XYZ file of C-alpha atoms in Angstrom:
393
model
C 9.282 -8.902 -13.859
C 12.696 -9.847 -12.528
C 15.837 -7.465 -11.364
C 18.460 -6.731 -13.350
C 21.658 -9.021 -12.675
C 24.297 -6.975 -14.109
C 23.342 -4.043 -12.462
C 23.081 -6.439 -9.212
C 25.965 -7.778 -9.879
C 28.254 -4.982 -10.432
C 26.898 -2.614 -7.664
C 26.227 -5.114 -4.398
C 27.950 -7.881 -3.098
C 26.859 -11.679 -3.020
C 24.694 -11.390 0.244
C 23.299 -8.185 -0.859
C 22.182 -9.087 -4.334
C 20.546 -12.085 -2.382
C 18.516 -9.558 -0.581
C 17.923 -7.435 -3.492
C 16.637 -10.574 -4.946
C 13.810 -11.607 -2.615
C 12.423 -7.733 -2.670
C 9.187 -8.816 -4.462
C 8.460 -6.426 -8.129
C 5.004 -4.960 -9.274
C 3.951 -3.764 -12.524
C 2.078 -0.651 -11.337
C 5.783 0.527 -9.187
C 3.718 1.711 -6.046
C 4.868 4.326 -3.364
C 6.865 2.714 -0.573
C 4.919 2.919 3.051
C 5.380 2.544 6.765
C 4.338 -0.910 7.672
C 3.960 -2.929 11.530
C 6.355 -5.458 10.733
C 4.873 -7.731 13.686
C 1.679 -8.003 11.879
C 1.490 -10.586 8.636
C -0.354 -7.712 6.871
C 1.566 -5.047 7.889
C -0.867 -3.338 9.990
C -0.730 -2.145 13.710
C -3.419 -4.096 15.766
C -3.368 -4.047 19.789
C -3.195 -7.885 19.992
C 1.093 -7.750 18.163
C 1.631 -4.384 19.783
C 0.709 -5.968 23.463
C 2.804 -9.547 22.312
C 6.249 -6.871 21.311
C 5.926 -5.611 24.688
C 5.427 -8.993 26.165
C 8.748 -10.076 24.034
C 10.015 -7.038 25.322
C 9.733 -7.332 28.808
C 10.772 -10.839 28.716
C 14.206 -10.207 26.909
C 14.994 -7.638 29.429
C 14.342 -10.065 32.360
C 16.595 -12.542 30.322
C 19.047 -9.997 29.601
C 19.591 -9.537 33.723
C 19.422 -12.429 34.334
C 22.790 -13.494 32.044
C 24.417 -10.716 33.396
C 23.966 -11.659 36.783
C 25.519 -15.204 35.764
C 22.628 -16.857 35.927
C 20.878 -19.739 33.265
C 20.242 -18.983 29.424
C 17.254 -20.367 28.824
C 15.428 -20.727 25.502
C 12.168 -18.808 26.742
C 10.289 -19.019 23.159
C 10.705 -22.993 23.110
C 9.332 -23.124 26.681
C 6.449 -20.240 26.431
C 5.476 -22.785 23.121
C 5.231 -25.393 25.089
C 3.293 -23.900 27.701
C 0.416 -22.804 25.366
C 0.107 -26.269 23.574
C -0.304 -28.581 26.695
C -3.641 -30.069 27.259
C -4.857 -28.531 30.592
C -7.636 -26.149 30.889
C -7.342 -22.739 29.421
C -7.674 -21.159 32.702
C -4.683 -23.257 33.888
C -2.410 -22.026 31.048
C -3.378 -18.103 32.394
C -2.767 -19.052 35.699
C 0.945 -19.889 34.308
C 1.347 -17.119 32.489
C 0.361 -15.249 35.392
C 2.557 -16.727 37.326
C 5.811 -16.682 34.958
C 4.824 -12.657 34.212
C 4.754 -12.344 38.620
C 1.274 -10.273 38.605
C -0.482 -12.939 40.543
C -2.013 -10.961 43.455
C 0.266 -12.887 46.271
C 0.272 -10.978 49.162
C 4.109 -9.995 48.774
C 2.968 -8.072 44.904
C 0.244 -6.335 46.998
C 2.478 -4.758 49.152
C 4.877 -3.686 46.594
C 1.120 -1.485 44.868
C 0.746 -0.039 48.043
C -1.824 -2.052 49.421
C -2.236 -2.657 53.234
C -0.081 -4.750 55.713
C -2.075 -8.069 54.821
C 0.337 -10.430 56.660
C 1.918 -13.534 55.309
C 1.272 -17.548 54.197
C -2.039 -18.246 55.189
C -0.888 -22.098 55.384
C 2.475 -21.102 57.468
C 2.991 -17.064 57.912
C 6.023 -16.666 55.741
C 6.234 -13.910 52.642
C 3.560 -14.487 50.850
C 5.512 -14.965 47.342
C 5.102 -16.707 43.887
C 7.595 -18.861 44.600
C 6.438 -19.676 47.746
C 3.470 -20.312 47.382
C 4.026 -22.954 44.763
C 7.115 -24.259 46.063
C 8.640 -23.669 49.091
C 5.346 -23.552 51.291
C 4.616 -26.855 53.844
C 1.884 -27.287 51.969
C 3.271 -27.350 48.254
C 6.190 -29.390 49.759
C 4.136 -31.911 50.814
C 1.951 -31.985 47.620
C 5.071 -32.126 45.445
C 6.686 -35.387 47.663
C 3.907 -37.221 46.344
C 5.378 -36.886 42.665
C 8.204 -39.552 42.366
C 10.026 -37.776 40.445
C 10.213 -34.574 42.363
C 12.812 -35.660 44.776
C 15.058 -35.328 42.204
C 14.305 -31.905 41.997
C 15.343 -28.987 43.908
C 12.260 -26.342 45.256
C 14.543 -24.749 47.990
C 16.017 -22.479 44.986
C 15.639 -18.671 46.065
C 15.692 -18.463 42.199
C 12.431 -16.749 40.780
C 9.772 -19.004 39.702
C 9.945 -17.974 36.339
C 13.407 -19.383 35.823
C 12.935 -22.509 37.787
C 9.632 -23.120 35.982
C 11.489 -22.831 32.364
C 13.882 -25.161 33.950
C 11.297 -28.115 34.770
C 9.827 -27.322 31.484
C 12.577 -27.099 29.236
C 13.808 -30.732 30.961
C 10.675 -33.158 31.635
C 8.323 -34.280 29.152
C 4.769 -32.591 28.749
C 2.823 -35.173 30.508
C 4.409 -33.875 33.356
C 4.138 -30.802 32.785
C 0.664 -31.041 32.221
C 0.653 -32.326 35.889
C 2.614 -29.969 37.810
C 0.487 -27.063 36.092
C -2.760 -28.438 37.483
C -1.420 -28.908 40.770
C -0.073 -25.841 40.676
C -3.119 -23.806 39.955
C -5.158 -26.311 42.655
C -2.355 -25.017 45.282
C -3.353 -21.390 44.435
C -7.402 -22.373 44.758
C -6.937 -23.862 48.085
C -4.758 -20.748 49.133
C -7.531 -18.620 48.078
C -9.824 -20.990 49.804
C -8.566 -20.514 53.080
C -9.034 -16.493 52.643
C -12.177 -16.522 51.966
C -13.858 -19.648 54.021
C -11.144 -20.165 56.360
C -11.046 -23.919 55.214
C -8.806 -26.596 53.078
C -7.946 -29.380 51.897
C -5.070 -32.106 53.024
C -2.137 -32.158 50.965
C -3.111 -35.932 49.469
C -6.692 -33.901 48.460
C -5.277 -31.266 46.787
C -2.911 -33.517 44.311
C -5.667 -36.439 43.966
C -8.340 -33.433 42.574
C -5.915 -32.047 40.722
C -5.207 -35.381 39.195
C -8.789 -35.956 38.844
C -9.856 -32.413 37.012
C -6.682 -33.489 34.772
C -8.199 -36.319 33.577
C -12.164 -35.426 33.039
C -10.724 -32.539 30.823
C -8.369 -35.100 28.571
C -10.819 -37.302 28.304
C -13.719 -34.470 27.210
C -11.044 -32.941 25.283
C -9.320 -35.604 23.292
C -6.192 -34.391 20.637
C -7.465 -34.047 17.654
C -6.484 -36.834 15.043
C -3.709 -36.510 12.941
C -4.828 -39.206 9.917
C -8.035 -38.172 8.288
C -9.057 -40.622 5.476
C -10.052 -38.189 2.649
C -11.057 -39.029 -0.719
C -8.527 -38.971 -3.603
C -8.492 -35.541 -4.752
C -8.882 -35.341 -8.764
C -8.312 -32.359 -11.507
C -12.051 -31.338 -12.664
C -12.947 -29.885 -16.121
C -14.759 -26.785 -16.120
C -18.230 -25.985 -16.864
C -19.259 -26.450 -20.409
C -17.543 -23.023 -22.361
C -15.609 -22.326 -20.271
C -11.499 -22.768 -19.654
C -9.400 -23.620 -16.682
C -6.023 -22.587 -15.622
C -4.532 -24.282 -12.773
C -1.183 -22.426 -11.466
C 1.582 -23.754 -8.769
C 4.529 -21.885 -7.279
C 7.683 -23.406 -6.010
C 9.966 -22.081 -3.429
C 13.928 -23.908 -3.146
C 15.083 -22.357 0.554
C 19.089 -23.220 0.194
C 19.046 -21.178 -3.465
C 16.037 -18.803 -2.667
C 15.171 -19.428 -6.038
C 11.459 -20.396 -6.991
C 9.419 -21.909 -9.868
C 5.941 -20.948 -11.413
C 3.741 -23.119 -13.823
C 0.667 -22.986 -15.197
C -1.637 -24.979 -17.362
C -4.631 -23.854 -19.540
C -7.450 -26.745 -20.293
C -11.055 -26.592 -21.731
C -14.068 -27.806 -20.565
C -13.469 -31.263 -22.451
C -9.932 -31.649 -20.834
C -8.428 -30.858 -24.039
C -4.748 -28.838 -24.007
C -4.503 -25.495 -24.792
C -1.267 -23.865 -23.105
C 1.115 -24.036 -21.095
C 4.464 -21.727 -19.517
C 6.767 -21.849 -16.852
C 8.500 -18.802 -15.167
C 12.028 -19.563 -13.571
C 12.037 -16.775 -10.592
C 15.360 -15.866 -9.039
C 14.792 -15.052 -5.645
C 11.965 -15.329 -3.390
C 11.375 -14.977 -0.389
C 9.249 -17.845 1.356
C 6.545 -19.990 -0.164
C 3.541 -17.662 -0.207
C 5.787 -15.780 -2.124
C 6.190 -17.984 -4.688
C 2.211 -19.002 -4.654
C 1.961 -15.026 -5.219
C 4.019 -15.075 -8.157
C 2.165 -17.931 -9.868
C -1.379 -16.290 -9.127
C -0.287 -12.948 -10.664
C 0.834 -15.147 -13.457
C -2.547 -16.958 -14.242
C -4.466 -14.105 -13.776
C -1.947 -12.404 -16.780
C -2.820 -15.343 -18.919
C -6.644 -14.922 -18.424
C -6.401 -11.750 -20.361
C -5.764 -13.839 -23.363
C -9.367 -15.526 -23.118
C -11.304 -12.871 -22.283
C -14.097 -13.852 -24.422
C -14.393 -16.911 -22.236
C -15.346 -17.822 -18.188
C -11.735 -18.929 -16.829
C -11.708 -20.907 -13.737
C -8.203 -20.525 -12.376
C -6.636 -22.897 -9.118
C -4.289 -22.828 -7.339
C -2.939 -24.954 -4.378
C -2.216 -22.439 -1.840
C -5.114 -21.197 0.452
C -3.102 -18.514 2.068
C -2.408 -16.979 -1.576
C -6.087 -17.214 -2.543
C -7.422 -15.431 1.042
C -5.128 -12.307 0.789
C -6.191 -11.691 -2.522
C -9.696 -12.246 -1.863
C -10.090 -10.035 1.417
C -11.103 -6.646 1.527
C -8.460 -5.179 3.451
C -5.188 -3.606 2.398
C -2.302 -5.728 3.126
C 0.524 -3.459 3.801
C 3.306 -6.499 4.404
C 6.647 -6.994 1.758
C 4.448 -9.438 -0.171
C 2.106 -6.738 -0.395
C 2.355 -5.241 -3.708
C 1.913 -9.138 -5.066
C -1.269 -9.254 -3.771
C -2.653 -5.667 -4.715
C -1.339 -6.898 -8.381
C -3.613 -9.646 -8.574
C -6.439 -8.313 -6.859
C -6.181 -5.083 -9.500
C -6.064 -8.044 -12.383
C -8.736 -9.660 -11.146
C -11.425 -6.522 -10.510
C -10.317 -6.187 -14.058
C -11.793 -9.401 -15.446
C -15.553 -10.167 -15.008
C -15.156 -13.324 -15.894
C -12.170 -15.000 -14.098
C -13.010 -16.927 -10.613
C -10.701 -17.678 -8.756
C -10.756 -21.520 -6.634
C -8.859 -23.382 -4.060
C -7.861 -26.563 -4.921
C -5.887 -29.797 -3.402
C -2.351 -29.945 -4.726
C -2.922 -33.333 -5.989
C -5.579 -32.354 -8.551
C -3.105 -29.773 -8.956
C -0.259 -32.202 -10.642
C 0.147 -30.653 -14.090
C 0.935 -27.005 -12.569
C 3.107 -28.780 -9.629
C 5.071 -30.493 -12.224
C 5.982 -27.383 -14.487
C 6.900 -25.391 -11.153
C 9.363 -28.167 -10.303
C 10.609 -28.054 -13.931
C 10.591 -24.442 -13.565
C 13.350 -24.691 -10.816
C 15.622 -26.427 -12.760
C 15.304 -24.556 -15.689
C 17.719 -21.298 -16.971
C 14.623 -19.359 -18.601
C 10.961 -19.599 -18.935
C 9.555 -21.001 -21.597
C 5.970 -21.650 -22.678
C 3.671 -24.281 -25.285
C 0.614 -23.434 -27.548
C -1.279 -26.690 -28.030
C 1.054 -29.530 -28.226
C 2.044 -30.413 -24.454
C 5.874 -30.883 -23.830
C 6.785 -34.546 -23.186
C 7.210 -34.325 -19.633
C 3.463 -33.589 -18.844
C 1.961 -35.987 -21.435
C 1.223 -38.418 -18.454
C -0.265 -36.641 -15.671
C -2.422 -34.650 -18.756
C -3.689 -38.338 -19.857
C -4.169 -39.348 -15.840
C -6.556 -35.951 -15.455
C -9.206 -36.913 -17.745
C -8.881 -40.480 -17.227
């Protein structure tokens, strides 16, 4: 299923018939439908309609703040880094907290209505964010045992949240990591010395904060980045039975996209084969989509038969295997192939590797070179004579 270009052509402009282009098609022309945009899936849940407002919020504070003349800052790049630094979960809310101003400081209590409940409890000043983790005696003299920090200014009547991006946006995450822990042992002590009247010396308060750093690290190690895996190899399918392995290619500066597929018996032996050039998709999983719908098509012509078909994308294969509706622009792809397959006892669908994958991968990369499909009916095409020997080698 593809658009018509000369109807695209002669009715939008370049740009448009780009969009136009990416719009996926179905063969079953389903109603259009209100869909939560936020959500991958297309459906409202609490968790993206709480993050919007978050985004919300934030934007507006960002918005004032440029109009007042103050700093742009790239908020998303910061708030990422934030969330992926290694420092105890409840030192990341304590942040966020923080950034958002809802700690209960004794300056936000009094702005709720709350009883006079004086200042500082280190030096009797406001009682504010800021001060608290800056501009205190007590944070000042934790923070002038950081080399660095004298290079830093903390007597900024700028909120926290914008001095905070600052730091972050300009020092590298080990010190970050660092300044957050001391940061949230500054606000334990404080709360320390409201409830048992007692606390720690400045040198205490950085050297456990240090300390609690460390012990998590070391408990809590990044995870390791090369995994030695066994070489992943094409399998022939139980005795009877066929296999169809499909791939989908996406090219982002041309938005155009590739599909193969391959159809093998249980001895390895070539069957078929087809490509399908599409001109404009979306993303990736679009193009997985595409190729899925595809293979499950082709089943249909072995009914008689089990057909094992696999594909290379895991994302493609869950969202036609869950139950739910998905209600997202990729949506109709996926009810497509899940209609195909509750149509077909005997397909199954599997998740494979891409590199036992190599015959599909190579017609989907042929595929975006290519003007117009084109398909084979026993004799392979030149091209994928060499992976087809290297599979059942």
């Amino acid at each position: 299923m593809q658009w018509r270009e000369d109807l695209l052509q002669a009715w939008f402009s370049a740009e448009e018939v780009r969009c136009i282009r990416n719009i996926p098609l179905s063969f079953r022309d389903p109603p259009d439908a209100l869909i939560w945009h936020f959500e991958r899936g297309g459906q409202y849940t609490v968790r993206t309609g709480h993050e919007v407002a978050r985004r919300v919020l934030l934007q507006q504070d960002e918005d004032d703040t440029t109009t007042n003349g103050g700093p742009i800052v790239a908020f998303d790049h910061v708030w990422k880094k934030i969330w992926k630094v290694r420092v105890p979960p409840k030192v990341r809310i304590f942040i966020w907290r923080a950034l958002l101003n809802i700690l209960p400081t004794k300056d936000n209590l009094g702005h709720r209505g709350i009883a006079e409940l004086g200042g500082c409890v280190f030096c009797g000043a406001d009682e504010t964010v800021v001060h608290v983790l800056l501009q205190c005696p007590m944070a000042i003299a934790s923070w002038s045992l950081f080399p660095a920090w004298a290079h830093f200014n903390t007597d900024s009547t700028e909120e926290f949240k914008m001095w905070f991006h600052g730091f972050a946006a300009d020092h590298p995450t080990q010190e970050l990591e660092k300044v957050m822990m001391c940061m949230w042992m500054l606000w334990f002590e404080r709360n320390q010395m409201i409830w048992t009247g007692r606390h720690r010396s400045s040198t205490e308060i950085v050297s456990g904060a240090m300390y609690c750093l460390q012990e998590f690290q070391e408990l809590h190690p990044p995870p390791k980045k090369h995994i030695s895996r066994a070489k992943a190899k094409w399998l022939r399918p139980p005795t009877g039975a066929i296999k169809i392995n499909v791939s989908g290619m996406f090219h982002v500066e041309s938005s155009f996209g590739g599909v193969g597929l391959v159809v093998r018996n249980y001895t390895g032996a070539f069957l078929a084969c087809k490509l399908v050039v599409l001109r404009g998709v979306s993303n990736p999983l679009h193009a997985k989509l595409v190729a899925l719908r595809e293979g499950l098509i082709y089943a249909a012509k072995w009914s008689n038969l089990d057909c094992h078909i696999e594909g290379d994308s895991q994302g493609a294969l869950h969202s036609v295997q869950q139950g739910q509706a998905d209600l997202s622009h990729l949506g109709c792809l996926i009810e497509d192939c899940k209609i195909l397959l509750a149509k077909q006892e005997r397909v199954y669908l599997r998740f494979t590797e891409r590199k036992a994958n190599g015959v599909a991968t190579r017609l989907a990369h042929y595929a975006l070179h290519s003007q117009e499909a084109a398909e084979w009916v026993t004799d392979p095409p030149v091209f994928l004579q060499d992976v087809l020997f290297s599979d059942v080698m």
